[in-house]
PDB file of C-alpha atoms and ligand atoms in Angstrom:
ATOM      1  CA  UNK A 106      70.304  92.850 -32.680  1.00 52.00           C
ATOM      2  CA  UNK A 107      71.846  94.734 -35.612  1.00 52.00           C
ATOM      3  CA  UNK A 108      69.895  97.680 -36.972  1.00 58.00           C
ATOM      4  CA  UNK A 109      68.272  97.743 -40.401  1.00 68.00           C
ATOM      5  CA  UNK A 110      69.493 100.605 -42.592  1.00 73.00           C
ATOM      6  CA  UNK A 111      67.964 103.957 -41.675  1.00 93.00           C
ATOM      7  CA  UNK A 112      66.989 102.899 -38.180  1.00 97.00           C
ATOM      8  CA  UNK A 113      67.682 105.824 -35.824  1.00 98.00           C
ATOM      9  CA  UNK A 114      70.513 105.132 -33.400  1.00 98.00           C
ATOM     10  CA  UNK A 115      68.893 107.271 -30.688  1.00 98.00           C
ATOM     11  CA  UNK A 116      65.154 107.835 -30.230  1.00 99.00           C
ATOM     12  CA  UNK A 117      63.812 110.344 -27.692  1.00 99.00           C
ATOM     13  CA  UNK A 118      60.153 110.310 -26.646  1.00 99.00           C
ATOM     14  CA  UNK A 119      57.889 112.857 -24.959  1.00 99.00           C
ATOM     15  CA  UNK A 120      55.256 110.513 -23.564  1.00 99.00           C
ATOM     16  CA  UNK A 121      52.238 112.823 -23.428  1.00 99.00           C
ATOM     17  CA  UNK A 122      48.486 112.316 -23.098  1.00 98.00           C
ATOM     18  CA  UNK A 123      48.058 110.114 -20.011  1.00 98.00           C
ATOM     19  CA  UNK A 124      45.724 112.580 -18.313  1.00 98.00           C
ATOM     20  CA  UNK A 125      43.460 112.913 -21.354  1.00 98.00           C
ATOM     21  CA  UNK A 126      43.447 109.138 -21.809  1.00 98.00           C
ATOM     22  CA  UNK A 127      42.091 108.804 -18.265  1.00 98.00           C
ATOM     23  CA  UNK A 128      39.616 111.663 -18.627  1.00 98.00           C
ATOM     24  CA  UNK A 129      38.103 110.075 -21.736  1.00 98.00           C
ATOM     25  CA  UNK A 130      37.343 107.058 -19.569  1.00 98.00           C
ATOM     26  CA  UNK A 131      36.090 109.133 -16.612  1.00 98.00           C
ATOM     27  CA  UNK A 132      39.038 107.850 -14.568  1.00 98.00           C
ATOM     28  CA  UNK A 133      41.375 109.807 -12.278  1.00 97.00           C
ATOM     29  CA  UNK A 134      44.539 111.063 -14.033  1.00 98.00           C
ATOM     30  CA  UNK A 135      46.853 108.761 -12.123  1.00 98.00           C
ATOM     31  CA  UNK A 136      45.230 105.736 -13.755  1.00 98.00           C
ATOM     32  CA  UNK A 137      46.298 107.215 -17.090  1.00 98.00           C
ATOM     33  CA  UNK A 138      49.889 107.348 -15.845  1.00 98.00           C
ATOM     34  CA  UNK A 139      49.592 103.772 -14.607  1.00 98.00           C
ATOM     35  CA  UNK A 140      48.325 102.661 -17.970  1.00 98.00           C
ATOM     36  CA  UNK A 141      51.245 104.482 -19.612  1.00 98.00           C
ATOM     37  CA  UNK A 142      53.706 102.034 -18.026  1.00 98.00           C
ATOM     38  CA  UNK A 143      52.448  99.332 -20.409  1.00 98.00           C
ATOM     39  CA  UNK A 144      53.273 101.542 -23.387  1.00 98.00           C
ATOM     40  CA  UNK A 145      56.780 102.056 -21.964  1.00 98.00           C
ATOM     41  CA  UNK A 146      57.268  98.294 -21.783  1.00 98.00           C
ATOM     42  CA  UNK A 147      56.170  98.001 -25.429  1.00 98.00           C
ATOM     43  CA  UNK A 148      58.436 100.719 -26.814  1.00 98.00           C
ATOM     44  CA  UNK A 149      61.419  99.310 -24.899  1.00 98.00           C
ATOM     45  CA  UNK A 150      60.815  95.855 -26.385  1.00 98.00           C
ATOM     46  CA  UNK A 151      60.202  97.164 -29.903  1.00 98.00           C
ATOM     47  CA  UNK A 152      63.247  99.451 -29.795  1.00 98.00           C
ATOM     48  CA  UNK A 153      65.497  96.540 -28.860  1.00 98.00           C
ATOM     49  CA  UNK A 154      63.900  94.388 -31.560  1.00 97.00           C
ATOM     50  CA  UNK A 155      64.369  97.054 -34.252  1.00 97.00           C
ATOM     51  CA  UNK A 156      68.000  97.677 -33.363  1.00 97.00           C
ATOM     52  CA  UNK A 157      67.584 101.152 -31.836  1.00 98.00           C
ATOM     53  CA  UNK A 158      70.616 101.520 -29.565  1.00 98.00           C
ATOM     54  CA  UNK A 159      69.582 104.448 -27.317  1.00 99.00           C
ATOM     55  CA  UNK A 160      66.082 105.272 -26.088  1.00 99.00           C
ATOM     56  CA  UNK A 161      65.467 108.339 -23.912  1.00 99.00           C
ATOM     57  CA  UNK A 162      62.016 108.741 -22.352  1.00 99.00           C
ATOM     58  CA  UNK A 163      60.625 111.931 -20.796  1.00 99.00           C
ATOM     59  CA  UNK A 164      58.713 110.776 -17.718  1.00 98.00           C
ATOM     60  CA  UNK A 165      58.580 113.899 -15.495  1.00 98.00           C
ATOM     61  CA  UNK A 166      59.712 117.422 -16.301  1.00 98.00           C
ATOM     62  CA  UNK A 167      61.104 120.206 -14.111  1.00 98.00           C
ATOM     63  CA  UNK A 168      57.786 121.963 -14.746  1.00 98.00           C
ATOM     64  CA  UNK A 169      55.700 118.930 -13.690  1.00 98.00           C
ATOM     65  CA  UNK A 170      56.541 119.732 -10.019  1.00 98.00           C
ATOM     66  CA  UNK A 171      53.859 122.423 -10.432  1.00 98.00           C
ATOM     67  CA  UNK A 172      51.091 119.805 -10.761  1.00 98.00           C
ATOM     68  CA  UNK A 173      48.733 119.108  -7.850  1.00 98.00           C
ATOM     69  CA  UNK A 174      50.596 117.482  -4.940  1.00 98.00           C
ATOM     70  CA  UNK A 175      48.426 114.403  -5.114  1.00 98.00           C
ATOM     71  CA  UNK A 176      49.314 113.781  -8.783  1.00 98.00           C
ATOM     72  CA  UNK A 177      53.053 114.330  -8.188  1.00 98.00           C
ATOM     73  CA  UNK A 178      52.992 111.934  -5.262  1.00 98.00           C
ATOM     74  CA  UNK A 179      51.086 109.292  -7.276  1.00 98.00           C
ATOM     75  CA  UNK A 180      53.635 109.618 -10.090  1.00 98.00           C
ATOM     76  CA  UNK A 181      56.592 109.188  -7.722  1.00 98.00           C
ATOM     77  CA  UNK A 182      54.883 106.125  -6.223  1.00 98.00           C
ATOM     78  CA  UNK A 183      54.387 104.762  -9.719  1.00 98.00           C
ATOM     79  CA  UNK A 184      58.102 105.176 -10.535  1.00 98.00           C
ATOM     80  CA  UNK A 185      58.980 103.185  -7.393  1.00 98.00           C
ATOM     81  CA  UNK A 186      56.475 100.478  -8.316  1.00 98.00           C
ATOM     82  CA  UNK A 187      57.599 100.299 -11.949  1.00 98.00           C
ATOM     83  CA  UNK A 188      61.229  99.936 -10.859  1.00 98.00           C
ATOM     84  CA  UNK A 189      60.302  97.165  -8.418  1.00 98.00           C
ATOM     85  CA  UNK A 190      58.410  95.334 -11.108  1.00 98.00           C
ATOM     86  CA  UNK A 191      60.488  95.887 -14.256  1.00 98.00           C
ATOM     87  CA  UNK A 192      64.192  96.074 -13.419  1.00 98.00           C
ATOM     88  CA  UNK A 193      64.907  92.321 -13.270  1.00 98.00           C
ATOM     89  CA  UNK A 194      63.245  91.855 -16.644  1.00 98.00           C
ATOM     90  CA  UNK A 195      65.177  94.767 -18.149  1.00 98.00           C
ATOM     91  CA  UNK A 196      68.370  93.278 -16.768  1.00 98.00           C
ATOM     92  CA  UNK A 197      67.570  89.846 -18.262  1.00 98.00           C
ATOM     93  CA  UNK A 198      67.089  91.577 -21.604  1.00 98.00           C
ATOM     94  CA  UNK A 199      70.535  93.231 -21.413  1.00 98.00           C
ATOM     95  CA  UNK A 200      69.045  96.745 -21.037  1.00 98.00           C
ATOM     96  CA  UNK A 201      71.270  99.344 -19.388  1.00 98.00           C
ATOM     97  CA  UNK A 202      69.038 101.753 -17.413  1.00 98.00           C
ATOM     98  CA  UNK A 203      69.999 105.269 -16.382  1.00 98.00           C
ATOM     99  CA  UNK A 204      68.074 108.214 -14.954  1.00 98.00           C
ATOM    100  CA  UNK A 205      68.719 111.804 -15.952  1.00 98.00           C
ATOM    101  CA  UNK A 206      67.398 114.815 -14.046  1.00 98.00           C
ATOM    102  CA  UNK A 207      67.690 116.707 -10.764  1.00 98.00           C
ATOM    103  CA  UNK A 208      67.756 113.608  -8.604  1.00 97.00           C
ATOM    104  CA  UNK A 209      68.343 115.555  -5.394  1.00 96.00           C
ATOM    105  CA  UNK A 210      64.659 116.550  -5.744  1.00 97.00           C
ATOM    106  CA  UNK A 211      63.497 112.918  -5.461  1.00 98.00           C
ATOM    107  CA  UNK A 212      62.464 111.148  -2.263  1.00 98.00           C
ATOM    108  CA  UNK A 213      65.124 108.888  -0.664  1.00 98.00           C
ATOM    109  CA  UNK A 214      63.249 105.652  -1.368  1.00 98.00           C
ATOM    110  CA  UNK A 215      63.063 106.360  -5.111  1.00 98.00           C
ATOM    111  CA  UNK A 216      66.665 107.569  -5.166  1.00 98.00           C
ATOM    112  CA  UNK A 217      67.863 104.337  -3.590  1.00 98.00           C
ATOM    113  CA  UNK A 218      65.940 102.249  -6.098  1.00 98.00           C
ATOM    114  CA  UNK A 219      67.317 104.291  -8.992  1.00 98.00           C
ATOM    115  CA  UNK A 220      70.877 103.838  -7.767  1.00 98.00           C
ATOM    116  CA  UNK A 221      70.312 100.076  -7.335  1.00 98.00           C
ATOM    117  CA  UNK A 222      68.753  99.714 -10.809  1.00 98.00           C
ATOM    118  CA  UNK A 223      71.603 101.657 -12.403  1.00 98.00           C
ATOM    119  CA  UNK A 224      74.214  99.560 -10.616  1.00 98.00           C
ATOM    120  CA  UNK A 225      72.485  96.282 -11.508  1.00 98.00           C
ATOM    121  CA  UNK A 226      72.247  97.090 -15.217  1.00 98.00           C
ATOM    122  CA  UNK A 227      75.403  99.212 -15.660  1.00 98.00           C
ATOM    123  CA  UNK A 228      77.407  96.610 -17.569  1.00 98.00           C
ATOM    124  CA  UNK A 229      74.582  95.662 -19.963  1.00 98.00           C
ATOM    125  CA  UNK A 230      75.400  96.256 -23.594  1.00 98.00           C
ATOM    126  CA  UNK A 231      71.897  95.966 -25.117  1.00 98.00           C
ATOM    127  CA  UNK A 232      69.466  98.867 -25.360  1.00 98.00           C
ATOM    128  CA  UNK A 233      70.725 101.963 -23.513  1.00 99.00           C
ATOM    129  CA  UNK A 234      67.603 103.299 -21.812  1.00 99.00           C
ATOM    130  CA  UNK A 235      67.530 106.776 -20.251  1.00 98.00           C
ATOM    131  CA  UNK A 236      64.524 107.856 -18.194  1.00 98.00           C
ATOM    132  CA  UNK A 237      64.255 111.609 -17.652  1.00 99.00           C
ATOM    133  CA  UNK A 238      62.720 112.359 -14.245  1.00 98.00           C
ATOM    134  CA  UNK A 239      62.782 115.864 -12.729  1.00 98.00           C
ATOM    135  CA  UNK A 240      64.534 116.756 -15.981  1.00 99.00           C
ATOM    136  CA  UNK A 241      64.542 120.029 -17.887  1.00 98.00           C
ATOM    137  CA  UNK A 242      66.713 121.054 -20.817  1.00 99.00           C
ATOM    138  CA  UNK A 243      67.475 124.399 -19.180  1.00 98.00           C
ATOM    139  CA  UNK A 244      68.373 122.704 -15.892  1.00 98.00           C
ATOM    140  CA  UNK A 245      70.743 120.429 -17.847  1.00 99.00           C
ATOM    141  CA  UNK A 246      72.473 123.285 -19.692  1.00 98.00           C
ATOM    142  CA  UNK A 247      72.596 125.342 -16.468  1.00 98.00           C
ATOM    143  CA  UNK A 248      74.385 122.498 -14.629  1.00 98.00           C
ATOM    144  CA  UNK A 249      76.877 122.118 -17.474  1.00 98.00           C
ATOM    145  CA  UNK A 250      77.617 125.852 -17.551  1.00 98.00           C
ATOM    146  CA  UNK A 251      78.137 125.987 -13.776  1.00 98.00           C
ATOM    147  CA  UNK A 252      80.562 123.048 -13.874  1.00 98.00           C
ATOM    148  CA  UNK A 253      82.544 124.567 -16.748  1.00 98.00           C
ATOM    149  CA  UNK A 254      82.628 127.966 -15.053  1.00 98.00           C
ATOM    150  CA  UNK A 255      83.922 126.354 -11.860  1.00 98.00           C
ATOM    151  CA  UNK A 256      86.675 124.546 -13.771  1.00 98.00           C
ATOM    152  CA  UNK A 257      87.621 127.749 -15.565  1.00 98.00           C
ATOM    153  CA  UNK A 258      87.731 129.612 -12.233  1.00 98.00           C
ATOM    154  CA  UNK A 259      90.070 126.875 -10.886  1.00 98.00           C
ATOM    155  CA  UNK A 260      92.306 127.348 -13.916  1.00 98.00           C
ATOM    156  CA  UNK A 261      91.638 123.771 -15.121  1.00 98.00           C
ATOM    157  CA  UNK A 262      90.388 124.935 -18.521  1.00 97.00           C
ATOM    158  CA  UNK A 263      90.705 128.130 -20.511  1.00 97.00           C
ATOM    159  CA  UNK A 264      87.489 129.906 -21.487  1.00 96.00           C
ATOM    160  CA  UNK A 265      88.382 129.520 -25.176  1.00 97.00           C
ATOM    161  CA  UNK A 266      88.262 125.731 -24.628  1.00 97.00           C
ATOM    162  CA  UNK A 267      84.542 125.962 -23.805  1.00 97.00           C
ATOM    163  CA  UNK A 268      83.280 124.797 -27.189  1.00 97.00           C
ATOM    164  CA  UNK A 269      80.390 122.573 -28.342  1.00 98.00           C
ATOM    165  CA  UNK A 270      82.212 119.368 -27.386  1.00 98.00           C
ATOM    166  CA  UNK A 271      83.144 120.637 -23.924  1.00 98.00           C
ATOM    167  CA  UNK A 272      79.536 121.666 -23.238  1.00 98.00           C
ATOM    168  CA  UNK A 273      78.104 118.376 -24.572  1.00 98.00           C
ATOM    169  CA  UNK A 274      80.505 116.433 -22.350  1.00 98.00           C
ATOM    170  CA  UNK A 275      78.950 118.041 -19.243  1.00 98.00           C
ATOM    171  CA  UNK A 276      75.324 117.347 -20.173  1.00 99.00           C
ATOM    172  CA  UNK A 277      73.205 114.518 -18.806  1.00 98.00           C
ATOM    173  CA  UNK A 278      73.560 112.558 -22.068  1.00 98.00           C
ATOM    174  CA  UNK A 279      77.340 112.981 -22.096  1.00 98.00           C
ATOM    175  CA  UNK A 280      79.048 110.369 -24.236  1.00 98.00           C
ATOM    176  CA  UNK A 281      75.865 109.418 -26.095  1.00 98.00           C
ATOM    177  CA  UNK A 282      75.017 110.373 -29.658  1.00 98.00           C
ATOM    178  CA  UNK A 283      72.337 113.049 -30.045  1.00 98.00           C
ATOM    179  CA  UNK A 284      68.791 111.781 -30.628  1.00 98.00           C
ATOM    180  CA  UNK A 285      68.104 111.253 -34.343  1.00 98.00           C
ATOM    181  CA  UNK A 286      64.346 111.090 -33.908  1.00 98.00           C
ATOM    182  CA  UNK A 287      62.035 112.800 -31.406  1.00 99.00           C
ATOM    183  CA  UNK A 288      58.557 111.341 -30.988  1.00 99.00           C
ATOM    184  CA  UNK A 289      55.836 113.253 -29.150  1.00 99.00           C
ATOM    185  CA  UNK A 290      52.449 111.658 -28.555  1.00 99.00           C
ATOM    186  CA  UNK A 291      49.273 113.392 -27.394  1.00 98.00           C
ATOM    187  CA  UNK A 292      48.846 115.921 -30.209  1.00 98.00           C
ATOM    188  CA  UNK A 293      50.971 118.824 -28.966  1.00 98.00           C
ATOM    189  CA  UNK A 294      53.813 119.989 -31.189  1.00 98.00           C
ATOM    190  CA  UNK A 295      56.311 121.431 -28.734  1.00 98.00           C
ATOM    191  CA  UNK A 296      59.522 120.452 -26.965  1.00 98.00           C
ATOM    192  CA  UNK A 297      58.394 121.345 -23.394  1.00 98.00           C
ATOM    193  CA  UNK A 298      61.968 121.887 -22.163  1.00 98.00           C
ATOM    194  CA  UNK A 299      63.149 118.379 -23.092  1.00 99.00           C
ATOM    195  CA  UNK A 300      66.717 117.844 -24.397  1.00 98.00           C
ATOM    196  CA  UNK A 301      67.229 121.402 -25.661  1.00 98.00           C
ATOM    197  CA  UNK A 302      70.886 121.030 -26.596  1.00 98.00           C
ATOM    198  CA  UNK A 303      70.815 117.443 -27.856  1.00 98.00           C
ATOM    199  CA  UNK A 304      67.750 117.808 -30.093  1.00 98.00           C
ATOM    200  CA  UNK A 305      69.503 120.356 -32.325  1.00 98.00           C
ATOM    201  CA  UNK A 306      69.279 118.114 -35.414  1.00 97.00           C
ATOM    202  CA  UNK A 307      66.610 115.580 -34.445  1.00 98.00           C
ATOM    203  CA  UNK A 308      63.832 114.749 -36.887  1.00 98.00           C
ATOM    204  CA  UNK A 309      60.534 115.624 -35.174  1.00 98.00           C
ATOM    205  CA  UNK A 310      57.507 113.309 -35.355  1.00 98.00           C
ATOM    206  CA  UNK A 311      54.219 114.129 -33.672  1.00 98.00           C
ATOM    207  CA  UNK A 312      51.091 111.984 -33.374  1.00 98.00           C
ATOM    208  CA  UNK A 313      47.652 112.349 -31.823  1.00 98.00           C
ATOM    209  CA  UNK A 314      47.751 108.940 -30.128  1.00 98.00           C
ATOM    210  CA  UNK A 315      47.578 109.359 -26.361  1.00 99.00           C
ATOM    211  CA  UNK A 316      50.620 107.767 -24.693  1.00 99.00           C
ATOM    212  CA  UNK A 317      48.851 104.741 -23.082  1.00 99.00           C
ATOM    213  CA  UNK A 318      47.555 103.772 -26.553  1.00 98.00           C
ATOM    214  CA  UNK A 319      50.955 104.108 -28.276  1.00 98.00           C
ATOM    215  CA  UNK A 320      51.742 100.753 -29.855  1.00 98.00           C
ATOM    216  CA  UNK A 321      54.135  99.014 -32.208  1.00 98.00           C
ATOM    217  CA  UNK A 322      52.218 100.317 -35.249  1.00 98.00           C
ATOM    218  CA  UNK A 323      52.625 103.943 -34.163  1.00 98.00           C
ATOM    219  CA  UNK A 324      56.310 103.312 -33.585  1.00 98.00           C
ATOM    220  CA  UNK A 325      56.610 101.763 -37.062  1.00 98.00           C
ATOM    221  CA  UNK A 326      55.023 104.911 -38.510  1.00 98.00           C
ATOM    222  CA  UNK A 327      57.578 107.082 -36.741  1.00 98.00           C
ATOM    223  CA  UNK A 328      60.438 104.869 -37.949  1.00 98.00           C
ATOM    224  CA  UNK A 329      59.109 104.955 -41.520  1.00 98.00           C
ATOM    225  CA  UNK A 330      58.907 108.747 -41.367  1.00 98.00           C
ATOM    226  CA  UNK A 331      62.509 108.821 -40.152  1.00 98.00           C
ATOM    227  CA  UNK A 332      63.720 106.426 -42.852  1.00 97.00           C
ATOM    228  CA  UNK A 333      62.459 108.829 -45.536  1.00 96.00           C
ATOM    229  CA  UNK A 334      64.280 111.899 -44.246  1.00 96.00           C
ATOM    230  CA  UNK A 335      67.443 113.180 -45.844  1.00 95.00           C
ATOM    231  CA  UNK A 336      69.743 114.366 -43.053  1.00 93.00           C
ATOM    232  CA  UNK A 337      71.654 117.288 -44.483  1.00 95.00           C
ATOM    233  CA  UNK A 338      73.212 118.972 -41.427  1.00 95.00           C
ATOM    234  CA  UNK A 339      73.486 122.232 -43.322  1.00 96.00           C
ATOM    235  CA  UNK A 340      74.849 120.703 -46.539  1.00 96.00           C
ATOM    236  CA  UNK A 341      72.981 120.687 -49.841  1.00 97.00           C
ATOM    237  CA  UNK A 342      71.118 117.614 -51.001  1.00 96.00           C
ATOM    238  CA  UNK A 343      73.655 117.180 -53.828  1.00 96.00           C
ATOM    239  CA  UNK A 344      76.530 117.163 -51.344  1.00 95.00           C
ATOM    240  CA  UNK A 345      74.797 114.514 -49.248  1.00 96.00           C
ATOM    241  CA  UNK A 346      74.197 112.342 -52.317  1.00 95.00           C
ATOM    242  CA  UNK A 347      77.794 112.723 -53.472  1.00 97.00           C
ATOM    243  CA  UNK A 348      79.060 111.601 -50.062  1.00 95.00           C
ATOM    244  CA  UNK A 349      76.847 108.485 -49.894  1.00 88.00           C
TER     245      UNK A 349
HETATM  246  C1  LIG B 196      52.292 112.848 -19.686  1.00 89.84           C
HETATM  247  O1  LIG B 196      50.916 112.869 -19.677  1.00 89.84           O
HETATM  248  C2  LIG B 196      52.866 112.369 -18.387  1.00 89.84           C
HETATM  249  C3  LIG B 196      53.499 113.428 -17.574  1.00 89.84           C
HETATM  250  C4  LIG B 196      53.673 114.649 -17.944  1.00 89.84           C
HETATM  251  C5  LIG B 196      53.943 113.052 -16.257  1.00 89.84           C
HETATM  252  P1  LIG B 196      50.095 114.108 -19.116  1.00 89.84           P
HETATM  253  O2  LIG B 196      49.836 113.869 -17.659  1.00 89.84           O
HETATM  254  O3  LIG B 196      50.737 115.378 -19.442  1.00 89.84           O
HETATM  255  O4  LIG B 196      48.737 113.948 -19.913  1.00 89.84           O
HETATM  256  P2  LIG B 196      47.830 115.120 -20.486  1.00 89.84           P
HETATM  257  O5  LIG B 196      48.708 115.965 -21.374  1.00 89.84           O
HETATM  258  O6  LIG B 196      47.292 115.874 -19.326  1.00 89.84           O
HETATM  259  O7  LIG B 196      46.780 114.388 -21.254  1.00 89.84           O
HETATM  260  C1  LIG B 197      55.937 117.030 -21.083  1.00 89.84           C
HETATM  261  O1  LIG B 197      54.564 116.861 -20.976  1.00 89.84           O
HETATM  262  C2  LIG B 197      56.641 116.297 -20.007  1.00 89.84           C
HETATM  263  C3  LIG B 197      56.516 114.830 -20.038  1.00 89.84           C
HETATM  264  C4  LIG B 197      55.965 114.099 -20.964  1.00 89.84           C
HETATM  265  C5  LIG B 197      57.091 114.168 -18.915  1.00 89.84           C
HETATM  266  P1  LIG B 197      53.632 117.982 -20.350  1.00 89.84           P
HETATM  267  O2  LIG B 197      52.245 117.512 -20.537  1.00 89.84           O
HETATM  268  O3  LIG B 197      54.047 118.305 -18.977  1.00 89.84           O
HETATM  269  O4  LIG B 197      53.951 119.211 -21.298  1.00 89.84           O
HETATM  270  P2  LIG B 197      53.213 120.620 -21.439  1.00 89.84           P
HETATM  271  O5  LIG B 197      53.295 121.281 -20.109  1.00 89.84           O
HETATM  272  O6  LIG B 197      51.806 120.359 -21.860  1.00 89.84           O
HETATM  273  O7  LIG B 197      53.981 121.331 -22.508  1.00 89.84           O
HETATM  274 MG1  LIG B 198      50.590 116.662 -21.035  1.00 89.84          MG
END
């Protein structure tokens, strides 16, 4: 589907508020996470429909390993279940699915399913969907720096070749455009160690809706907010107008 004008090419989402959604209903937190899967399905469908090309979802952060063991284990189980249930449908809809994060931290069963899902959908040219699991922006930049340092030590690159492009090429979202729009649900207005490098020029949109309740209307609001922004990248407004 071709995008309408002013539709962001890349949308990143911090899906927050599952625990509070459950607490409001006197349910255990993991049922909030379970309910959040439905909202993921919705935003994937709506993104494809609207012509968004890249969607990157924050599902589990480096810091989330510090949660109670029971919650972490329920979340990992939920990822396995969601993959089992959703991948064929995603594939039918031409979605290309990738995972970003420290995958060596994940249990073998989940790792195998991730690899299978990535292989199955690799050639799909529809929505490019990245799910960040065991991901942290500092982890990502740290990995990139280590790889570049190793190549410099081997004499493969000179240190003066380590510029913005060289760093970006080593990050988890290598080859993809930076997110244009960051959405965070759940009322907090912070980045929580998400895509620290790639969000440099993203428009930021926050809402109080708890993630399981996030629907097409909320997404429309975020897209409308984005459509009204003037993206100046350091230029003046007059310069931007003159160039358009
Ligand atoms: C986001 O919801 C999901 C993950 C971080 C895994 P939370 O679990 O953080 O929900 P709240 O913020 O406690 O409501
Ligand atoms: C951020 O949410 C991570 C994800 C949505 C996966 P958190 O709920 O973990 O963020 P903080 O710790 O409140 O900043
Ligand atoms: Mg939270």
